[in-house]
């Protein structure tokens, strides 16, 4: 189901008088996105406006992915007199529900009714694919291009007659390499004498996997939006930098998991841990053979049980510890699905928790 069809289904339900809400990540997935990038936000908001829908909280780069869920309402024909619809969540509605959203929240926890496919990770998910691109006219001098690249720390510039060119108006790129090759084969004076016309241009919804293979051949890929306007430029360096953001949090999460498994192994023992999970049906797959196989979620389930926590004999508050462990688990799931990287505050919280786990005597 395409993004517009997804919202049209919501519109139909609203027209029939049914309240509608969805998880932010499901809304993104319907449009073929994973991250809350500017491109995704713009496309969703344009479709909402086209269909006469309003979302609350608004669809922005800060919108929640799971909770609170995104609530939808019909836009008034006279927006000037539109007032936000409020709901009394304490009073059961005519159907006896605790809130007008309860029926949806219970039956649609993962929005499974909509059969949303897992989107390919598109090139537009990268920040550099949604960043203003420096362009230079083919009539400019080589000195201007060279100086601009040095000042901006760019390895290339897009050659076009406007700052926001359409795909068909992009003449190529000029780079240190293309200038060097031109100087070796003549006496170039302008950017137009040094253009590398063999440049790869992809649409913003192109599968990142296919783009990676192209970056192994070419140093740069230009990204155009659905409107065919240039919207970003991606280099192999940009790709490496994006993945580098995942390395540090992955390392810390891995250390947290490993140290907690060792803690349970030494202070509770395999038999007690496995029995606890099996008796309560808490194992993800119903069978755990070794503590080393425990996921972070299973570690949390073992540790949050008061009898298990007391047996560890730690000089720490259980509720506070489990709260931060739950945040770390959420970060892990987010990173594993290649969603938004951790921001500075989240990275600090994860680092502090990892540091605390390190001081526990094993």
Tab-separated table of C-alpha atoms in Angstrom, residues 324 327 331 334 341-353:
chain	number	residue	atom	x	y	z
A	324	UNK	CA	17.948	3.080	32.134
A	327	UNK	CA	16.171	2.988	27.456
A	331	UNK	CA	18.277	2.462	21.585
A	334	UNK	CA	16.321	1.646	16.997
A	341	UNK	CA	20.889	7.819	15.174
A	342	UNK	CA	21.072	8.743	18.851
A	343	UNK	CA	21.163	12.434	19.629
A	344	UNK	CA	23.707	13.963	22.006
A	345	UNK	CA	21.529	13.589	25.120
A	346	UNK	CA	20.667	9.953	24.325
A	347	UNK	CA	24.307	9.111	23.646
A	348	UNK	CA	25.289	10.673	26.976
A	349	UNK	CA	22.625	8.659	28.800
A	350	UNK	CA	23.816	5.428	27.158
A	351	UNK	CA	27.455	6.246	27.944
A	352	UNK	CA	26.673	6.957	31.602
A	353	UNK	CA	24.731	3.707	31.943
